[in-house]
Coordinates of C-alpha atoms and ligand atoms in Angstrom, one line a residue:
M18 CA -32.5 60.3 162.9
A19 CA -31.8 56.0 161.2
P20 CA -30.7 56.2 157.4
S21 CA -33.5 55.9 155.4
A22 CA -32.8 52.2 153.9
P23 CA -32.1 52.0 150.4
P24 CA -35.5 52.4 148.0
T25 CA -36.5 48.7 146.1
T26 CA -36.5 48.6 143.2
S27 CA -40.0 45.7 142.5
S28 CA -39.5 42.9 140.0
A29 CA -41.6 44.7 137.5
T30 CA -39.5 47.6 137.5
A31 CA -36.5 46.3 136.9
Y32 CA -37.4 44.0 134.6
D33 CA -39.7 47.1 132.6
E34 CA -35.7 49.1 132.6
L35 CA -34.6 45.9 131.4
I36 CA -36.5 45.3 129.0
V37 CA -36.2 49.8 127.0
L38 CA -32.2 48.5 127.9
V39 CA -32.4 45.3 126.1
K40 CA -33.3 46.6 123.3
Q41 CA -31.7 49.8 122.7
A42 CA -29.0 46.3 122.7
S43 CA -30.9 44.6 119.9
L44 CA -31.4 48.1 117.4
L45 CA -27.5 48.2 117.7
E46 CA -27.0 44.8 117.1
S47 CA -30.0 44.9 113.8
T48 CA -27.9 48.2 113.1
S49 CA -25.1 45.8 112.6
Y50 CA -27.2 43.2 109.8
L51 CA -27.9 45.9 107.4
L52 CA -24.4 46.8 107.0
G53 CA -23.7 44.0 107.2
W54 CA -26.8 42.5 104.5
D55 CA -25.3 45.6 102.3
Q56 CA -21.2 44.0 102.3
E57 CA -23.0 41.4 100.7
T58 CA -25.4 43.2 97.7
M59 CA -24.7 46.7 96.9
M60 CA -20.7 48.2 98.4
P61 CA -18.4 49.0 97.0
P62 CA -15.5 47.3 96.8
R63 CA -12.8 49.7 98.3
G64 CA -15.6 50.7 101.1
V65 CA -14.3 47.3 102.5
E66 CA -11.9 49.6 105.4
H67 CA -14.5 51.4 106.2
R68 CA -16.9 48.4 106.8
S69 CA -14.7 46.7 109.4
R70 CA -14.2 50.0 111.3
Q71 CA -18.2 50.1 111.0
Q72 CA -18.3 47.1 112.3
A73 CA -16.1 47.1 115.3
Q74 CA -17.8 50.5 116.8
L75 CA -20.9 49.0 116.7
A76 CA -19.5 45.9 118.1
S77 CA -18.1 47.7 120.4
I78 CA -20.5 50.0 121.6
H79 CA -23.4 46.4 121.7
H80 CA -20.8 44.4 124.0
R81 CA -20.8 48.0 126.9
L82 CA -24.6 48.1 126.3
A83 CA -24.9 43.9 126.5
T84 CA -21.8 44.4 129.9
D85 CA -23.2 47.1 131.3
P86 CA -23.5 46.1 135.1
R87 CA -27.0 47.6 135.5
V88 CA -28.1 45.1 133.3
G89 CA -26.8 42.2 136.4
D90 CA -28.7 44.2 138.4
L91 CA -31.8 44.9 137.6
L92 CA -31.5 40.5 136.0
A93 CA -30.9 39.3 140.3
A94 CA -33.4 42.6 140.4
C95 CA -36.6 39.7 138.7
E96 CA -34.3 36.7 140.0
S97 CA -35.4 37.3 143.2
D98 CA -38.6 37.7 143.2
Q99 CA -40.2 34.0 142.5
Q100 CA -43.5 34.8 142.0
F101 CA -42.6 37.1 139.4
M102 CA -40.1 33.3 137.7
A103 CA -43.9 31.0 138.7
D104 CA -43.7 30.3 135.2
P105 CA -41.0 29.7 133.5
A106 CA -42.9 29.9 130.1
A107 CA -44.3 33.5 131.1
V108 CA -42.8 35.6 128.3
A109 CA -41.1 37.6 131.7
A110 CA -39.4 34.6 132.9
V111 CA -38.6 32.9 129.3
N112 CA -36.7 36.7 128.6
V113 CA -35.3 37.1 132.3
R114 CA -34.2 33.8 131.5
E115 CA -32.5 33.7 127.7
V116 CA -31.5 37.6 128.7
R117 CA -29.4 36.1 132.1
R118 CA -27.9 33.6 129.1
R119 CA -26.2 36.7 127.3
Y120 CA -25.7 38.1 130.0
D121 CA -22.9 35.6 131.4
R122 CA -21.5 34.9 128.1
Y123 CA -21.1 38.5 126.9
T124 CA -19.3 39.0 130.4
K125 CA -16.1 36.7 129.7
L126 CA -15.6 38.4 126.6
P127 CA -13.6 41.3 126.4
T128 CA -14.4 44.6 124.9
E129 CA -11.0 44.6 122.4
L130 CA -11.1 40.2 121.8
V131 CA -14.8 41.7 120.3
E132 CA -13.5 44.3 118.2
E133 CA -10.8 42.5 117.7
L134 CA -13.7 39.9 115.9
A135 CA -14.9 42.0 114.7
Q136 CA -12.7 43.5 112.4
V137 CA -10.1 41.7 111.7
S138 CA -13.7 39.1 110.4
T139 CA -14.3 41.6 108.2
L140 CA -11.3 41.7 106.5
A141 CA -10.8 37.7 106.3
H142 CA -13.8 38.3 104.5
H143 CA -13.0 40.0 102.1
Q144 CA -10.2 38.3 101.3
W145 CA -11.4 35.3 101.3
A146 CA -13.3 36.5 98.7
E147 CA -10.9 37.3 96.6
A148 CA -8.5 33.6 97.8
R149 CA -12.0 32.1 96.4
K150 CA -12.0 33.7 93.7
A151 CA -8.2 33.2 92.6
S152 CA -9.0 29.3 93.4
D153 CA -5.3 30.5 96.4
F154 CA -6.3 28.4 100.2
D155 CA -3.1 30.6 100.8
R156 CA -4.3 33.7 100.0
F157 CA -6.5 33.3 103.0
R158 CA -4.3 30.4 104.9
P159 CA -2.9 33.8 107.5
W160 CA -6.8 34.8 107.2
L161 CA -8.1 31.8 108.8
E162 CA -5.1 31.7 111.0
K163 CA -5.9 34.1 112.8
I164 CA -10.1 33.6 113.2
V165 CA -9.3 29.7 114.5
E166 CA -6.3 31.9 116.7
L167 CA -9.1 34.3 118.3
N168 CA -12.0 32.1 117.7
R169 CA -10.1 29.8 120.2
R170 CA -8.9 33.4 123.1
K171 CA -13.2 33.4 122.2
A172 CA -14.2 30.1 123.5
E173 CA -11.2 30.0 126.5
C174 CA -13.6 32.6 127.9
F175 CA -16.4 31.5 127.7
G176 CA -14.6 27.7 128.8
W177 CA -16.4 24.6 128.3
G178 CA -18.1 21.3 131.0
K179 CA -16.1 18.8 131.9
D180 CA -16.0 16.3 129.8
G181 CA -16.3 18.5 126.4
E182 CA -13.6 21.0 124.4
P183 CA -13.2 24.1 122.6
W184 CA -15.9 24.0 120.3
D185 CA -19.2 23.7 123.0
A186 CA -18.8 27.5 123.8
L187 CA -18.0 28.1 120.1
A188 CA -21.1 25.9 118.8
E189 CA -23.6 28.2 122.2
D190 CA -23.5 31.6 119.5
Y191 CA -25.6 29.3 117.0
E192 CA -27.3 26.5 118.7
P193 CA -27.7 26.6 122.4
G194 CA -26.9 23.3 124.3
C195 CA -25.1 21.0 122.0
T196 CA -22.3 19.9 122.1
A197 CA -19.6 17.7 119.6
A198 CA -20.7 15.1 121.9
D199 CA -23.8 15.5 120.3
V200 CA -23.3 16.5 117.8
E201 CA -21.6 13.7 117.2
A202 CA -24.0 10.9 118.4
V203 CA -26.9 12.7 115.4
F204 CA -24.0 12.2 112.7
R205 CA -22.4 9.5 113.1
P206 CA -25.4 6.9 112.4
L207 CA -27.0 9.4 110.2
R208 CA -23.8 9.2 107.6
T209 CA -23.4 5.0 107.7
R210 CA -27.9 5.0 106.7
L211 CA -27.5 7.9 104.3
Q212 CA -24.4 6.5 103.0
D213 CA -26.3 3.3 102.1
L214 CA -28.6 4.9 100.2
I215 CA -26.5 7.4 98.3
T216 CA -24.2 4.2 96.7
A217 CA -28.0 2.3 96.2
V218 CA -29.3 5.7 94.1
T219 CA -25.9 6.5 92.2
T220 CA -25.3 2.6 91.9
S221 CA -28.7 2.5 90.0
S222 CA -29.8 2.0 86.2
T223 CA -32.3 4.2 86.6
R224 CA -31.8 7.9 86.9
P225 CA -34.7 11.5 86.1
P226 CA -33.8 13.0 82.9
N227 CA -31.6 16.0 84.2
A228 CA -32.1 18.2 81.0
F229 CA -35.0 20.5 83.2
N230 CA -31.5 21.4 84.3
E231 CA -29.9 22.7 81.4
I232 CA -31.7 25.0 79.9
P233 CA -31.0 27.9 80.2
L234 CA -33.4 30.7 80.8
P235 CA -32.6 34.6 80.3
I236 CA -32.1 35.3 84.2
D237 CA -34.2 38.2 84.7
R238 CA -37.5 36.0 83.9
Q239 CA -36.1 33.3 86.1
E240 CA -36.2 37.0 89.2
A241 CA -39.6 37.1 88.3
F242 CA -40.7 33.6 88.3
V243 CA -38.8 32.5 91.8
R244 CA -40.4 36.5 93.2
D245 CA -43.9 34.6 92.2
V246 CA -43.4 31.8 94.1
S247 CA -42.2 33.1 97.9
R248 CA -44.7 35.1 97.3
C249 CA -46.7 32.9 96.3
I250 CA -45.7 30.6 99.7
G251 CA -46.0 33.4 102.1
F252 CA -42.5 35.2 101.8
D253 CA -44.7 39.1 102.4
Y254 CA -42.7 41.6 100.2
S255 CA -43.9 44.5 102.0
R256 CA -41.9 43.4 105.0
G257 CA -38.5 42.4 102.2
R258 CA -36.6 42.0 99.9
L259 CA -35.1 40.5 97.7
D260 CA -31.5 40.8 95.5
R261 CA -28.9 39.0 94.6
S262 CA -25.2 37.5 96.5
T263 CA -22.9 35.7 95.8
H264 CA -24.5 33.2 98.7
P265 CA -27.2 33.4 99.9
F266 CA -28.6 34.4 102.7
C267 CA -31.8 36.2 104.8
S268 CA -30.6 38.6 107.4
G269 CA -33.7 39.8 109.9
T270 CA -33.2 43.1 110.5
H271 CA -36.9 44.1 112.4
C272 CA -40.2 41.2 111.8
H273 CA -41.3 44.5 109.2
D274 CA -37.7 44.5 107.1
V275 CA -36.2 41.8 106.4
R276 CA -33.6 40.4 103.3
L277 CA -33.1 37.9 101.3
T278 CA -30.5 37.1 98.6
T279 CA -30.3 34.8 95.8
R280 CA -28.9 34.3 93.1
F281 CA -28.7 32.9 89.2
Q282 CA -27.2 30.6 86.8
E283 CA -28.5 30.6 83.2
A284 CA -28.9 27.4 83.0
F285 CA -30.0 26.1 86.2
V286 CA -33.8 27.7 87.4
N287 CA -34.0 24.9 90.1
D288 CA -30.6 26.8 91.7
A289 CA -32.2 29.6 91.9
L290 CA -35.7 28.5 93.1
G291 CA -34.0 26.1 95.5
S292 CA -32.2 29.1 96.6
T293 CA -35.1 31.4 96.8
M294 CA -37.1 30.0 98.4
H295 CA -34.9 28.2 100.8
E296 CA -34.2 31.7 102.2
A297 CA -37.3 33.5 102.0
G298 CA -37.9 30.1 104.7
H299 CA -36.0 31.3 106.9
G300 CA -38.0 35.0 106.1
I301 CA -40.9 33.9 106.9
Y302 CA -39.7 32.7 110.2
E303 CA -38.4 36.3 110.8
Q304 CA -41.9 37.9 109.5
G305 CA -43.5 35.2 112.0
L306 CA -41.9 36.7 114.9
L307 CA -44.3 38.5 116.6
E308 CA -43.4 42.8 117.0
E309 CA -44.8 42.7 120.5
H310 CA -42.0 40.1 120.9
I311 CA -39.3 42.2 118.7
G312 CA -35.9 43.6 120.1
T313 CA -35.7 41.0 123.1
P314 CA -35.4 37.1 122.9
M315 CA -39.7 36.2 122.9
G316 CA -39.7 38.1 119.9
S317 CA -35.9 35.4 118.6
A318 CA -35.8 33.0 116.4
V319 CA -35.2 29.2 118.9
S320 CA -31.8 28.6 117.4
L321 CA -30.0 28.6 114.2
G322 CA -30.9 24.2 113.5
I323 CA -34.4 25.6 114.2
H324 CA -34.4 28.6 111.8
E325 CA -32.5 25.9 108.9
S326 CA -35.5 23.8 109.8
Q327 CA -37.3 26.7 108.2
S328 CA -35.3 27.5 105.0
R329 CA -35.1 23.6 104.5
M330 CA -38.9 22.2 104.9
W331 CA -40.4 25.5 102.6
E332 CA -37.0 24.4 100.3
N333 CA -37.3 20.0 100.0
Q334 CA -40.2 19.6 101.8
V335 CA -42.7 22.0 100.0
G336 CA -40.3 22.9 97.1
R337 CA -39.0 19.1 95.9
S338 CA -42.0 17.5 96.5
R339 CA -44.8 16.1 94.5
G340 CA -47.8 18.6 94.6
F341 CA -45.7 21.4 94.7
W342 CA -44.7 20.9 91.1
R343 CA -48.3 19.9 90.0
W344 CA -48.8 23.5 91.1
C345 CA -46.2 24.9 90.1
F346 CA -45.4 23.2 86.1
P347 CA -47.6 25.8 84.6
K348 CA -45.9 28.8 85.4
L349 CA -42.7 27.4 83.9
G350 CA -44.9 27.7 80.8
E351 CA -45.4 31.0 81.7
Y352 CA -42.7 32.6 83.2
F353 CA -41.2 31.5 80.4
G354 CA -42.3 29.7 76.5
D355 CA -41.2 27.7 74.4
S356 CA -38.0 27.2 76.0
V357 CA -39.6 25.0 79.1
T358 CA -42.2 22.6 76.0
S359 CA -39.1 19.9 75.6
V360 CA -40.3 19.3 79.1
G361 CA -43.0 17.0 81.1
F362 CA -44.0 17.3 84.6
D363 CA -41.8 14.3 85.5
D364 CA -38.7 15.2 83.8
V365 CA -39.5 18.1 85.7
Y366 CA -39.7 16.9 89.7
G367 CA -37.6 13.5 88.4
A368 CA -34.7 16.3 87.4
V369 CA -35.2 18.5 90.6
N370 CA -35.0 15.6 92.8
I371 CA -31.7 14.6 91.4
I372 CA -29.2 12.8 93.7
K373 CA -25.4 13.5 92.8
P374 CA -23.0 13.7 94.9
D375 CA -20.3 16.8 94.2
F376 CA -18.4 19.8 95.7
I377 CA -20.3 21.9 96.0
R378 CA -22.7 22.5 99.4
V379 CA -25.1 24.6 98.3
E380 CA -25.6 23.6 95.5
A381 CA -26.1 20.0 96.5
D382 CA -29.7 17.3 96.7
E383 CA -31.7 16.5 99.5
L384 CA -29.3 13.2 100.2
T385 CA -25.9 14.2 100.1
Y386 CA -26.3 17.7 101.7
N387 CA -25.6 16.1 105.3
M388 CA -21.7 14.4 103.9
H389 CA -20.9 17.8 103.3
I390 CA -21.9 19.0 107.3
M391 CA -19.6 16.3 109.1
V392 CA -16.7 17.1 106.6
R393 CA -16.8 20.4 108.1
F394 CA -17.5 19.4 111.9
E395 CA -15.3 17.6 111.5
I396 CA -12.2 19.7 110.3
E397 CA -13.6 22.6 112.2
R398 CA -13.4 20.8 116.0
A399 CA -10.0 19.5 114.6
M400 CA -8.8 23.2 114.0
I401 CA -10.5 24.3 117.2
S402 CA -8.8 21.2 119.4
G403 CA -5.2 21.9 117.5
D404 CA -5.8 18.1 116.2
L405 CA -5.5 20.3 111.7
A406 CA -2.8 22.8 111.6
V407 CA -4.4 25.6 108.9
P408 CA -1.4 24.7 106.6
D409 CA -2.9 21.0 106.1
M410 CA -7.1 22.0 105.9
P411 CA -7.1 21.9 102.7
A412 CA -5.3 18.2 102.3
V413 CA -7.7 16.7 104.6
W414 CA -11.1 18.7 103.3
N415 CA -10.0 16.8 100.8
L416 CA -9.7 13.5 101.8
K417 CA -12.6 13.2 103.2
Y418 CA -14.2 14.2 100.4
K419 CA -13.2 11.4 99.0
D420 CA -13.9 9.0 101.7
Y421 CA -17.5 10.6 102.2
L422 CA -18.6 11.4 99.0
G423 CA -15.5 9.4 96.6
L424 CA -15.2 13.1 94.9
D425 CA -11.9 14.1 94.3
V426 CA -11.6 17.8 95.2
P427 CA -9.9 19.9 91.0
D428 CA -9.3 22.8 93.4
D429 CA -9.9 25.1 96.3
R430 CA -12.7 27.3 95.0
R431 CA -14.8 23.8 94.8
G432 CA -12.7 22.4 97.9
C433 CA -12.3 24.3 101.2
L434 CA -12.6 28.0 100.4
Q435 CA -16.7 27.8 98.9
D436 CA -18.2 28.9 102.2
I437 CA -18.2 32.1 103.7
H438 CA -18.2 30.9 107.1
W439 CA -14.9 30.1 108.4
S440 CA -13.8 34.0 107.1
S441 CA -17.0 35.6 108.2
G442 CA -15.0 34.4 112.2
S443 CA -17.7 31.3 112.3
I444 CA -16.7 28.4 113.9
G445 CA -19.2 25.9 115.0
Y446 CA -22.1 27.1 112.7
F447 CA -22.0 24.0 110.1
P448 CA -24.3 21.3 112.2
T449 CA -26.9 23.7 113.2
Y450 CA -27.8 23.1 108.6
T451 CA -27.9 19.2 109.1
L452 CA -30.0 19.6 112.5
G453 CA -31.3 22.1 110.7
N454 CA -32.4 19.3 108.1
L455 CA -34.0 16.6 111.0
Y456 CA -36.2 19.4 113.4
A457 CA -37.3 20.6 109.4
A458 CA -38.4 16.8 108.5
Q459 CA -40.2 15.4 111.8
F460 CA -41.6 19.0 112.4
F461 CA -43.2 18.2 108.6
E462 CA -44.0 14.5 109.8
T463 CA -45.8 16.3 112.4
A464 CA -48.1 18.7 110.1
L465 CA -48.6 16.0 107.7
D466 CA -50.6 14.2 110.6
A467 CA -52.7 17.6 111.7
M468 CA -53.5 18.2 108.6
P469 CA -52.7 15.1 105.9
D470 CA -54.4 17.0 103.0
L471 CA -50.7 19.9 103.1
Y472 CA -49.6 18.3 99.4
E473 CA -53.4 18.9 97.7
Q474 CA -53.1 22.0 99.3
F475 CA -49.9 22.8 97.6
E476 CA -51.9 21.6 94.2
R477 CA -54.0 24.1 94.2
G478 CA -51.2 26.2 95.1
E479 CA -52.4 27.1 99.1
F480 CA -49.5 27.2 101.8
A481 CA -51.1 29.3 104.1
N482 CA -52.1 26.3 106.1
L483 CA -48.9 25.5 106.8
K484 CA -47.2 28.3 107.1
Q485 CA -50.1 30.0 109.7
W486 CA -49.3 26.3 111.5
L487 CA -45.8 27.8 112.0
N488 CA -46.9 30.5 112.9
E489 CA -47.8 29.2 115.6
K490 CA -46.2 26.1 116.5
I491 CA -43.7 27.6 116.3
H492 CA -42.6 31.6 115.4
A493 CA -44.2 32.8 117.5
H494 CA -43.3 31.1 120.8
G495 CA -39.8 33.6 119.8
E496 CA -37.4 31.6 122.5
R497 CA -40.3 30.8 124.6
Y498 CA -38.4 27.0 124.5
G499 CA -34.7 25.9 123.7
A500 CA -34.4 24.9 120.2
S501 CA -35.0 20.9 121.8
E502 CA -37.7 21.2 124.6
L503 CA -39.4 23.3 120.9
C504 CA -38.7 19.8 119.3
R505 CA -41.1 17.6 121.8
H506 CA -43.3 19.9 122.5
V507 CA -43.9 20.1 118.9
T508 CA -44.1 16.3 117.3
G509 CA -44.5 15.1 121.3
K510 CA -41.1 13.2 120.7
P511 CA -37.2 14.2 120.4
L512 CA -35.4 15.3 117.8
T513 CA -34.9 11.5 115.7
A514 CA -33.1 10.9 111.9
D515 CA -36.3 8.0 111.2
P516 CA -38.0 11.2 110.1
L517 CA -35.7 12.5 107.4
L518 CA -34.7 9.0 106.0
R519 CA -37.8 7.9 105.8
H520 CA -39.0 11.4 104.3
L521 CA -36.4 10.6 101.4
E522 CA -36.4 6.9 101.1
Q523 CA -40.4 7.2 100.1
K524 CA -39.1 10.1 97.9
L525 CA -36.4 8.5 95.7
K526 CA -36.9 4.9 96.0
P527 CA -39.3 5.6 93.8
L528 CA -37.5 7.5 91.6
Y529 CA -34.3 5.3 91.3
D530 CA -36.4 2.0 90.9
L531 CA -35.5 0.9 94.0
Ligands
ZN627 ZN1 -30.5 28.8 105.4

């Protein structure tokens, strides 16, 4: 009797099994996000050692699931069916393509390295928080050295293009397909044009009054106010939360469970408002992913740059616009009563758009913000390539702040220790902020073309049309398109700096009498 032929797996069956495995791995990953959220908001300080072991264990199990050879077999079965893969924008083809990209990447990393990275970054993060409090870089230095070394090993496992460099391999986690050379090509001309505008603004004799930014307002009222605004712009609190953390963030574990954090300063309500609108913008993206696809690439965000475009648009294009403030200004009276009667509409609108080169990235205005990013990109690129030794980093940081923003950095807390990213093991992340600003401006111009009365809608407190437009044009697609492809798909053009510069000039020229 002839041996029976091996059972063939039809591509549809293979695909169904593949999705089950992918969703299992994703469930585990979302659990680790939740532990990360807890670490920043609720965990007692001495929980950190145990948390690092929990995170390492989860990372290890996730890695095992995501690199299961069965996933590779199922991918191959799907890919071999040309008909199944015929339409590259169809749900199944998108999921197979993106699971393949992740699988090839994960299988290049040894489990020990994954565990070590997870454990070291949890501990390093804790040490960073302590070092930052004490403004003492030396305390964080050995941890940063370890993080840089582990990231170099990671980059070597992944490899990079012929004309590329190790940074490219790391950036792939945040902005797939984006290289250091790509970033430099966008940043270099942007820097010159921003620099000219910064000089014009900072040397102008006209400046909006700052008084609104200095009025002390009770934190509990601020919290009620930012909750109200974030709800009105479309963040759904039946599917999300807002808590406090040192460094505001958004952590999406599911479209029905999105965690935002913000922070408050008594005499700077616009910091809390901007941070909350920013994180709510991320949250609206996460809540806009389609439930049926959650746990698969079709139910995931495209890239961090696109994610950031959503937060920046609500924070800047909406939240710093005249139309938005026509609606929001009366709310100040509702929430803060007599404390705000001394400021008029123009004082508030001017104050939220004040340009002032300063040390802290997360407090930076719309214009100087991108300079903060350029400094970080150049430094992390040099640390990873080995051109910059970690002990020399603070000095280089301070030199660049002098060069880019004309500032003398007074201490490490307001200098190289201010950001969470490197301490969490994230290198290659920073440029996504500026890419996000560029994408936000280009998407918003397109939205304005489609809905020319958007600002009048904001004046009436109507934000649903913009949210709906973003839901349809961006959120519902998951990872159907890559970032640059999505940009062409939505705006009809490749990404350029022009919309951002137009947005900034149109707003700042009248305010600063340029
Ligand atoms: Zn953000």
